[in-house]
Amino acid sequence: MTLNLSFVRSHFPALQDDFIFMDNAGGSQVLESVIDRTGEFFRHHYVQLGASYEVSARAGVLLEETIAELATFIHARNPKEIVVGPSTSMLLRILSICISRQWRPGDEVIVTNSDHEANVSCWTDLEQKGIVIKTWKINPETLRFEMNDLRNLLTDRTRLVAMVHISNILGTINPIKEVAAMVHQAGALLCIDGVAAAPHRLIDVQESDVDFYVFSTYKVFGPHMALLYGKYDLLLEMDGINHYFFTKEDVPYKFQPGHINFELTYSLGAIPSYFTRLHDHHFPDDTSNDFRNKYRRSYDLIAGHEEQLANQLIRYLETKSAIRIIGERSGSREVRVPTISFVHDQLKSSEIVTRVDPYRIGIRYGDFYAKKIIRDLGLEEQDGVVRVSLVHYNTQEEVVKLIEVLEDIL
Amino acid sequence: MTISEIEAEIVSEFSLFEDWMDKYNYLIELGKSLPVIDPKYKTEQYIISGCQSQVWLHAEYREGKVVYTADSDAIITKGIVSLLIRVLANQSPKDIVEANLDFIDTIGLREHLSPTRSNGLNSMIKQMKLYAVVFQQKYGERS
């Protein structure tokens, strides 16, 4: 069974044009059904929530339903474990402010040098409060994390480890379940930035047993928003940052000052439904009622297709002696997603990308706010890496087009 | 069981829930027991118009009773369809047509009824009753 690309692409209005979108780790294209739901909310339910009149009560129910669907989508135990916010950076900042109120000077947080700053700065800023920050670095040879290095960093003062599920530069999948086990054994918590993972792998917060997991919905075919999952008991025991009259029991409202964006939150309901539709299109005879299984099978199809795309591009890049892939040199779905970065011996990354621009292919260069890894790998002077970030709606023909262009300009 | 007996059972189940979180978890669970529509009926013809999510409904007449099957691509919606089918399935067309479905108000599902596009519950009930009306006319003397 392979992914039906014309079925997939028919769900994305922007893909009806001939522009090739390969900066999807920056932001993916949006589903037509997301646009529809946003418009529907504006047209029919656009009132303040919490009032007793009919339209307000109904709008509240629609949002509750949506959050409940999203909870199932990531396998949260209950909808209250979902905090909605404007961005991953903002949600992690809120989390760091709230959770650190329980900490004392001398307590420790471990960050990595492979993360986007969203899951770094909010923790390193706590040094002002006397929190000790340690950095878990990837092995510069293998570009992988060593579990032993983490073991050596953990102490009885470690309160939290902040780590990226999949690097937005390397595309490598980190073993978060294994990390969670080690971190928990040390009595600490694990906070995962899943932004670069969510478009490619089905999130399962229970299976991985992470304590906090954050991702941005605008990279998962939705609007510019983000969701934070937190284990309920952990969210409950924290103070929030909302008005004084909100109590500890007001989970998740105490973490959502100014309330959430109603219309965009409502639009998010289209994302799980899209994965259901993908499943039902490809497996019409599977009439089970298990939505998680439907999502899983859809993501399996996606991973298979993305693996082909990644292998196609990596095989080409490997033939160019001047090019060095920054990350795994395999497209295998076991080790990576199709977020593929590379550098060139003679050309700056910026030069390559600006030469590609006229061909109407959207790729990108830079550090992608994962500044430490670019610094530690010595790639700052060449303007960071060239990043080609594919998702399941990209086609093999599009990758061929990119390869032809690279062949012309390099 | 009669329709009103099943309604009373559902009202009693929903009275156990303290907040919406429990209610939705219960609806999600209910969705898992939905009698799923044969894939050959998952076509435009069987989509209930007026639902924001896609909902397909099919009904058959068997030995004086109406047998419903359905599906939806949204989890909560599926739970709600499942709830309606639990109340109306295997009842006579006459009883289905005459059912008041007061339980909807009692358990707080009224908010799902709306004059707008997302009048999903309303449309579902209408479609389920429409099937019953058709069967009543067709097999009237036996119902």
XYZ file of C-alpha atoms in Angstrom:
553
model
C 0.000 0.000 0.000
C 1.426 3.364 -1.001
C 0.192 6.844 -0.299
C -2.195 8.192 -2.935
C -0.562 11.555 -3.615
C -3.356 12.999 -5.719
C -5.811 12.255 -2.891
C -3.425 13.827 -0.375
C -2.762 16.935 -2.453
C -6.428 17.522 -3.168
C -6.801 18.530 0.507
C -4.353 21.450 0.209
C -5.458 24.505 -1.812
C -1.900 25.866 -2.074
C -0.722 22.707 -3.830
C -2.992 23.317 -6.787
C -0.391 25.835 -7.957
C 2.953 24.718 -9.442
C 5.152 26.197 -6.696
C 7.202 23.527 -4.924
C 7.071 23.810 -1.131
C 10.157 22.319 0.499
C 10.417 24.516 3.588
C 7.802 22.554 5.435
C 9.777 22.341 8.663
C 9.423 26.121 8.669
C 5.699 25.875 8.083
C 3.522 23.454 6.179
C 0.652 24.234 3.863
C -2.783 24.323 5.404
C -5.682 21.930 4.904
C -8.754 23.234 3.131
C -10.832 21.800 5.991
C -8.864 23.950 8.459
C -9.728 27.021 6.421
C -13.372 25.917 6.292
C -13.619 25.415 10.027
C -11.992 28.787 10.731
C -14.538 30.467 8.475
C -17.376 28.499 9.998
C -16.444 29.681 13.475
C -16.259 33.308 12.328
C -19.586 33.034 10.551
C -21.640 31.189 13.116
C -20.000 30.995 16.535
C -17.964 34.180 16.925
C -18.852 35.269 20.440
C -17.155 35.387 23.808
C -17.248 32.045 25.560
C -18.699 31.348 28.956
C -21.964 33.265 28.657
C -25.352 31.683 29.192
C -26.883 32.641 25.852
C -27.281 29.959 23.220
C -24.577 30.940 20.734
C -21.958 31.279 23.463
C -22.857 27.980 25.076
C -22.709 26.226 21.730
C -19.360 27.783 20.812
C -18.003 26.538 24.134
C -19.138 23.021 23.389
C -17.548 23.088 19.945
C -14.200 24.096 21.432
C -14.431 21.479 24.169
C -15.115 18.860 21.527
C -12.145 20.016 19.493
C -9.781 19.834 22.458
C -11.074 16.352 23.275
C -10.320 15.243 19.706
C -6.812 16.688 19.935
C -6.273 14.907 23.244
C -7.035 11.582 21.577
C -4.847 12.532 18.628
C -1.748 12.741 20.837
C -3.032 10.082 23.258
C -3.360 12.319 26.286
C -5.314 10.785 29.132
C -7.761 13.643 29.281
C -8.472 16.939 27.491
C -7.346 19.027 30.462
C -3.796 17.974 29.698
C -3.847 20.155 26.570
C -2.721 23.783 26.920
C -3.338 25.910 23.836
C -1.076 28.839 23.007
C 0.173 31.079 20.233
C 3.507 29.320 19.666
C 5.816 26.643 20.989
C 8.225 29.338 22.217
C 5.466 31.063 24.176
C 4.109 27.857 25.697
C 7.559 26.742 26.801
C 8.221 30.184 28.248
C 4.986 29.956 30.239
C 5.925 26.468 31.392
C 9.401 27.567 32.503
C 7.995 30.518 34.462
C 5.338 28.418 36.187
C 7.301 25.271 36.964
C 10.403 27.094 38.187
C 8.414 28.673 41.019
C 8.666 25.272 42.683
C 12.430 25.173 42.300
C 15.215 26.439 44.546
C 18.612 27.962 43.709
C 21.017 25.145 43.000
C 18.408 23.026 41.273
C 19.531 21.928 37.838
C 18.115 21.843 34.327
C 19.717 20.004 31.417
C 19.287 21.452 27.928
C 20.822 20.189 24.674
C 22.934 21.849 21.997
C 20.690 20.354 19.317
C 17.456 22.098 20.250
C 15.669 25.024 18.672
C 16.034 27.945 21.109
C 12.355 27.616 22.029
C 13.304 24.820 24.405
C 16.618 26.367 25.504
C 16.376 30.106 26.251
C 13.351 29.761 28.507
C 15.421 27.402 30.687
C 18.833 29.095 30.499
C 17.191 32.386 31.528
C 16.469 30.696 34.864
C 20.165 31.091 35.705
C 19.101 34.535 36.970
C 17.145 32.698 39.669
C 20.105 30.537 40.590
C 19.100 27.509 38.550
C 22.155 25.636 37.287
C 22.080 24.906 33.543
C 23.970 21.987 32.026
C 24.186 21.129 28.348
C 23.887 17.651 26.869
C 25.824 17.776 23.607
C 25.565 15.505 20.619
C 28.609 13.516 19.645
C 30.097 15.736 16.895
C 31.286 12.662 14.969
C 28.067 10.644 14.925
C 25.729 13.639 15.397
C 23.841 11.529 17.917
C 23.200 11.825 21.616
C 24.998 9.370 23.903
C 22.887 8.109 26.785
C 26.027 7.837 28.898
C 26.613 11.556 28.569
C 23.139 12.199 29.946
C 23.723 9.755 32.795
C 26.820 11.738 33.774
C 24.916 15.017 33.774
C 21.988 13.846 35.918
C 22.247 14.495 39.654
C 19.838 14.472 42.539
C 19.366 18.196 41.949
C 18.247 17.745 38.328
C 14.665 18.945 38.068
C 14.112 18.822 34.345
C 15.676 17.746 31.052
C 14.650 19.764 27.965
C 15.195 17.932 24.716
C 14.132 17.929 21.101
C 12.284 14.889 19.729
C 13.623 15.403 16.218
C 16.209 18.059 15.430
C 14.953 20.647 12.947
C 18.424 20.632 11.367
C 19.532 17.005 11.515
C 16.168 15.314 11.092
C 17.380 12.597 13.468
C 14.833 10.890 15.699
C 15.938 10.942 19.323
C 15.009 8.024 21.611
C 12.705 10.009 23.903
C 11.161 6.953 25.534
C 14.591 5.725 26.594
C 15.523 9.229 27.743
C 12.266 9.511 29.716
C 13.048 6.283 31.568
C 16.525 7.470 32.527
C 15.352 10.946 33.493
C 12.525 9.577 35.626
C 14.870 7.166 37.348
C 16.909 10.193 38.381
C 13.757 11.809 39.783
C 13.575 14.529 37.122
C 11.043 15.520 34.463
C 11.346 15.464 30.690
C 10.140 18.296 28.444
C 10.134 17.487 24.752
C 10.007 19.890 21.810
C 8.129 17.841 19.219
C 7.764 20.553 16.576
C 9.885 18.815 13.941
C 8.365 15.422 14.733
C 4.620 16.042 14.718
C 4.177 16.279 10.921
C 5.955 12.944 10.457
C 5.231 10.668 13.407
C 2.089 10.067 15.416
C 2.582 11.537 18.874
C 1.920 9.142 21.727
C 2.557 10.872 25.024
C 1.554 7.840 27.053
C 3.781 5.409 25.206
C 6.832 7.680 25.433
C 5.914 8.664 29.019
C 7.197 12.210 28.577
C 6.063 14.772 31.127
C 5.642 17.702 28.737
C 5.415 17.670 24.959
C 4.982 20.740 22.763
C 4.392 21.177 19.049
C 3.314 23.847 16.597
C 0.172 23.245 14.602
C 1.282 25.378 11.650
C 3.768 22.630 10.817
C 1.050 20.001 11.003
C -1.145 21.453 8.235
C -2.984 23.811 10.570
C -2.905 27.470 11.646
C -0.158 29.346 13.492
C -0.699 28.029 17.011
C 0.809 25.487 19.349
C -0.217 22.848 21.859
C 1.483 21.859 25.086
C 0.751 18.509 26.657
C 1.502 18.126 30.332
C 0.716 15.280 32.700
C -2.352 16.378 34.614
C -0.900 16.043 38.089
C 2.108 18.136 37.118
C -0.070 20.855 35.608
C -2.292 20.792 38.668
C 0.484 21.335 41.186
C 1.968 24.335 39.368
C 0.912 27.932 39.875
C -0.396 29.499 36.690
C 0.218 32.933 35.212
C -3.384 33.980 34.756
C -5.353 36.461 36.904
C -5.309 36.106 40.682
C -8.814 34.646 40.903
C -7.904 31.568 38.896
C -7.134 28.680 41.197
C -4.695 25.812 40.894
C -7.573 23.598 39.823
C -8.193 25.787 36.762
C -6.218 23.545 34.436
C -5.505 24.507 31.686
C -6.979 28.046 31.997
C -4.400 29.165 34.507
C -1.788 28.758 31.732
C -3.845 30.574 29.086
C -3.933 34.287 30.005
C -6.207 36.258 27.722
C -7.867 32.984 26.733
C -7.167 31.005 23.592
C -7.792 31.935 19.994
C -11.263 30.455 19.520
C -11.507 30.324 15.746
C -8.071 28.833 15.209
C -8.447 26.357 18.040
C -11.710 25.235 16.491
C -9.997 24.853 13.121
C -7.544 22.367 14.646
C -10.303 19.771 14.751
C -9.768 19.299 11.026
C -6.282 17.870 11.574
C -7.205 14.561 13.259
C -10.083 14.225 10.800
C -7.642 14.553 7.916
C -5.663 11.567 9.197
C -8.919 9.632 9.601
C -9.830 10.420 6.008
C -6.406 9.329 4.826
C -6.930 6.039 6.608
C -10.431 5.471 5.316
C -9.370 6.264 1.763
C -6.485 3.798 1.820
C -8.080 1.103 3.973
C -11.791 1.182 3.124
C -12.295 -2.336 4.437
C -10.916 -1.525 7.879
C -14.119 -0.582 9.643
C -12.781 -0.574 13.177
C -13.771 2.255 15.476
C -10.285 2.771 16.849
C -9.223 6.288 15.870
C -5.734 5.925 17.266
C -5.255 2.920 15.006
C -6.492 4.957 12.046
C -4.033 7.750 12.786
C -1.242 5.207 13.206
C -1.913 3.533 9.878
C -2.048 6.902 8.116
C 1.247 7.956 9.653
C 2.759 4.621 8.623
C 1.832 5.332 5.030
C 3.274 8.826 5.384
C 6.530 7.516 6.866
C 6.882 5.043 4.000
C 6.420 7.730 1.381
C 8.687 10.201 3.171
C 11.383 7.546 3.462
C 11.367 7.201 -0.334
C 11.640 10.960 -0.794
C 14.476 11.194 1.718
C 16.398 8.339 0.113
C 15.914 9.873 -3.319
C 17.445 13.197 -2.275
C 20.143 11.757 -0.018
C 21.322 9.353 -2.738
C 21.766 12.314 -5.067
C 23.537 14.481 -2.478
C 25.880 11.589 -1.726
C 27.092 11.629 -5.346
C 28.378 15.189 -4.975
C 31.821 15.229 -3.435
C 31.558 18.916 -2.516
C 28.401 18.328 -0.494
C 28.313 17.168 3.098
C 25.032 16.053 4.617
C 24.600 17.354 8.158
C 22.722 14.434 9.681
C 22.088 10.772 9.000
C 23.102 9.695 5.518
C 20.201 7.315 5.290
C 16.581 8.076 4.579
C 15.460 5.164 6.748
C 12.291 5.920 8.652
C 13.825 4.271 11.684
C 16.474 6.959 12.062
C 15.236 10.165 10.475
C 12.493 12.258 8.897
C 12.899 13.966 5.491
C 14.259 17.200 6.968
C 17.609 17.144 5.185
C 20.413 19.641 5.736
C 23.677 19.959 3.870
C 26.615 22.266 3.259
C 28.876 22.816 0.273
C 32.693 23.009 0.260
C 32.963 26.184 -1.779
C 29.558 27.812 -1.745
C 27.867 29.476 1.174
C 24.482 28.059 2.043
C 22.893 31.437 1.281
C 24.340 31.375 -2.246
C 22.873 27.970 -2.988
C 19.398 28.871 -1.800
C 19.227 32.201 -3.627
C 20.260 30.401 -6.795
C 17.389 27.940 -6.320
C 14.787 30.655 -5.582
C 14.116 31.646 -9.228
C 13.088 28.070 -10.003
C 10.020 28.449 -7.751
C 11.215 25.905 -5.230
C 11.021 26.982 -1.603
C 14.047 25.796 0.352
C 15.934 27.694 2.988
C 19.303 28.340 4.649
C 20.354 29.403 8.106
C 20.478 28.173 11.662
C 16.702 27.792 12.026
C 17.050 29.114 15.587
C 19.010 25.990 16.483
C 21.970 28.272 16.952
C 24.076 26.128 19.271
C 24.308 23.159 16.946
C 25.264 25.380 14.002
C 27.899 27.055 16.219
C 29.220 23.792 17.643
C 29.519 22.242 14.189
C 31.405 25.341 12.974
C 28.839 26.224 10.320
C 28.147 29.859 11.206
C 30.526 31.362 8.663
C 28.906 29.632 5.739
C 25.494 30.970 6.758
C 24.371 27.748 8.379
C 23.025 24.851 6.385
C 20.849 24.478 3.314
C 17.699 22.757 4.520
C 15.274 20.856 2.347
C 12.338 19.869 4.504
C 9.842 17.556 2.849
C 6.496 16.291 4.040
C 4.106 13.668 2.787
C 2.460 15.881 0.169
C 5.749 16.325 -1.663
C 6.135 14.089 -4.695
C 9.027 12.186 -6.203
C 8.639 14.417 -9.284
C 9.200 17.484 -7.115
C 12.369 15.964 -5.666
C 13.560 15.195 -9.216
C 12.937 18.840 -10.129
C 15.006 20.003 -7.162
C 17.800 17.591 -8.077
C 17.813 18.899 -11.665
C 18.049 22.468 -10.401
C 20.844 21.621 -7.957
C 22.644 19.857 -10.795
C 22.422 23.042 -12.884
C 23.560 25.509 -10.266
C 26.222 23.629 -8.296
C -35.990 -2.137 25.940
C -38.192 0.724 24.814
C -36.804 4.003 23.591
C -37.727 5.787 26.809
C -36.109 3.035 28.908
C -32.856 3.396 26.977
C -33.071 7.168 27.311
C -33.453 6.829 31.067
C -30.417 4.546 31.140
C -28.322 7.124 29.272
C -29.503 9.956 31.514
C -28.458 7.918 34.511
C -25.023 7.213 33.016
C -24.428 10.888 32.202
C -25.457 11.972 35.696
C -22.272 10.353 36.977
C -20.051 12.869 35.213
C -18.858 15.866 37.114
C -17.367 17.851 34.248
C -17.081 17.967 30.490
C -13.790 16.095 30.493
C -15.543 12.965 31.751
C -18.439 13.486 29.379
C -16.163 13.637 26.354
C -14.117 10.685 27.423
C -17.375 8.788 27.713
C -18.518 9.907 24.254
C -15.176 8.786 22.834
C -15.677 5.390 24.457
C -19.228 5.176 23.090
C -17.925 5.836 19.592
C -15.955 2.639 19.791
C -19.134 0.572 19.908
C -20.751 2.179 16.884
C -22.112 -0.359 14.379
C -19.940 0.685 11.465
C -21.484 1.295 8.070
C -20.542 -1.006 5.215
C -17.776 0.805 3.261
C -19.895 0.568 0.099
C -22.328 3.039 1.675
C -19.620 5.558 2.549
C -20.525 7.711 -0.420
C -21.935 11.177 -0.974
C -25.426 9.710 -1.050
C -25.230 8.631 2.575
C -23.496 11.704 4.001
C -25.699 13.665 6.374
C -25.736 17.229 5.150
C -25.465 19.908 7.768
C -22.746 18.195 9.769
C -19.395 19.936 10.006
C -17.678 16.570 10.231
C -18.384 13.886 7.691
C -21.107 11.553 8.924
C -22.478 8.657 6.919
C -25.698 6.950 7.945
C -27.450 3.916 6.542
C -30.562 2.073 7.693
C -32.228 -1.215 6.896
C -35.594 -2.659 7.766
C -35.375 -6.088 9.393
C -38.316 -7.949 10.888
C -40.263 -4.884 11.838
C -37.275 -3.013 13.243
C -34.888 -0.393 11.886
C -31.190 -1.273 11.925
C -28.802 1.668 11.646
C -25.117 1.727 10.770
C -22.951 4.847 10.552
C -19.451 6.290 10.600
C -17.738 9.632 11.077
C -14.233 11.023 10.715
C -14.510 12.967 13.987
C -14.255 11.265 17.334
C -16.897 13.093 19.355
C -19.339 13.107 16.477
C -18.958 9.377 16.261
C -19.794 9.107 19.939
C -22.937 11.164 19.464
C -24.070 9.088 16.479
C -23.404 6.026 18.551
C -25.601 7.420 21.318
C -28.474 8.079 18.910
C -28.173 4.637 17.378
C -28.221 3.094 20.821
C -31.570 4.791 21.477
C -33.236 4.280 18.118
C -31.763 1.073 16.731
C -33.883 -2.061 16.669
C -37.057 -0.111 17.356
C -40.124 -0.048 15.151
C -40.420 2.770 12.602
C -43.525 4.005 14.428
C -41.726 4.314 17.768
C -38.779 6.036 16.122
C -40.988 8.578 14.381
C -42.822 9.316 17.629
C -39.762 9.477 19.879
C -39.327 12.815 21.681
C -35.697 12.200 22.584
C -35.950 14.270 25.753
C -32.678 12.827 26.961
C -30.820 15.208 24.657
C -31.906 18.142 26.796
C -31.416 16.314 30.036
C -27.804 15.318 29.404
C -26.843 18.700 27.931
C -26.427 17.860 24.285
C -28.780 20.668 23.290
C -25.810 22.868 22.380
C -25.163 20.571 19.464
C -28.447 21.687 17.966
C -28.084 24.815 15.961
C -29.743 26.602 13.103
C -26.382 26.964 11.378
C -24.197 24.740 9.341
C -22.972 22.742 12.294
C -26.429 21.542 13.179
C -25.053 18.060 13.224
C -27.229 16.478 15.866
C -30.393 17.942 14.419
C -29.522 16.641 10.970
C -28.674 13.212 12.315
C -31.973 12.869 14.142
C -33.870 14.148 11.130
C -32.167 11.639 8.861
C -32.742 8.750 11.262
C -36.414 9.620 11.524
C -36.659 10.050 7.768
C -35.542 6.453 7.308
C -38.204 5.394 9.806
C -40.881 7.382 7.971
C -39.940 5.720 4.692
C -39.996 2.256 6.251
C -43.310 3.051 7.946
C -44.866 3.956 4.633
C -43.360 0.999 2.840
C -44.048 -1.653 5.481
C -46.741 0.226 7.400
C -49.012 -2.673 8.204
C -46.228 -4.613 9.881
C -44.764 -1.852 12.014
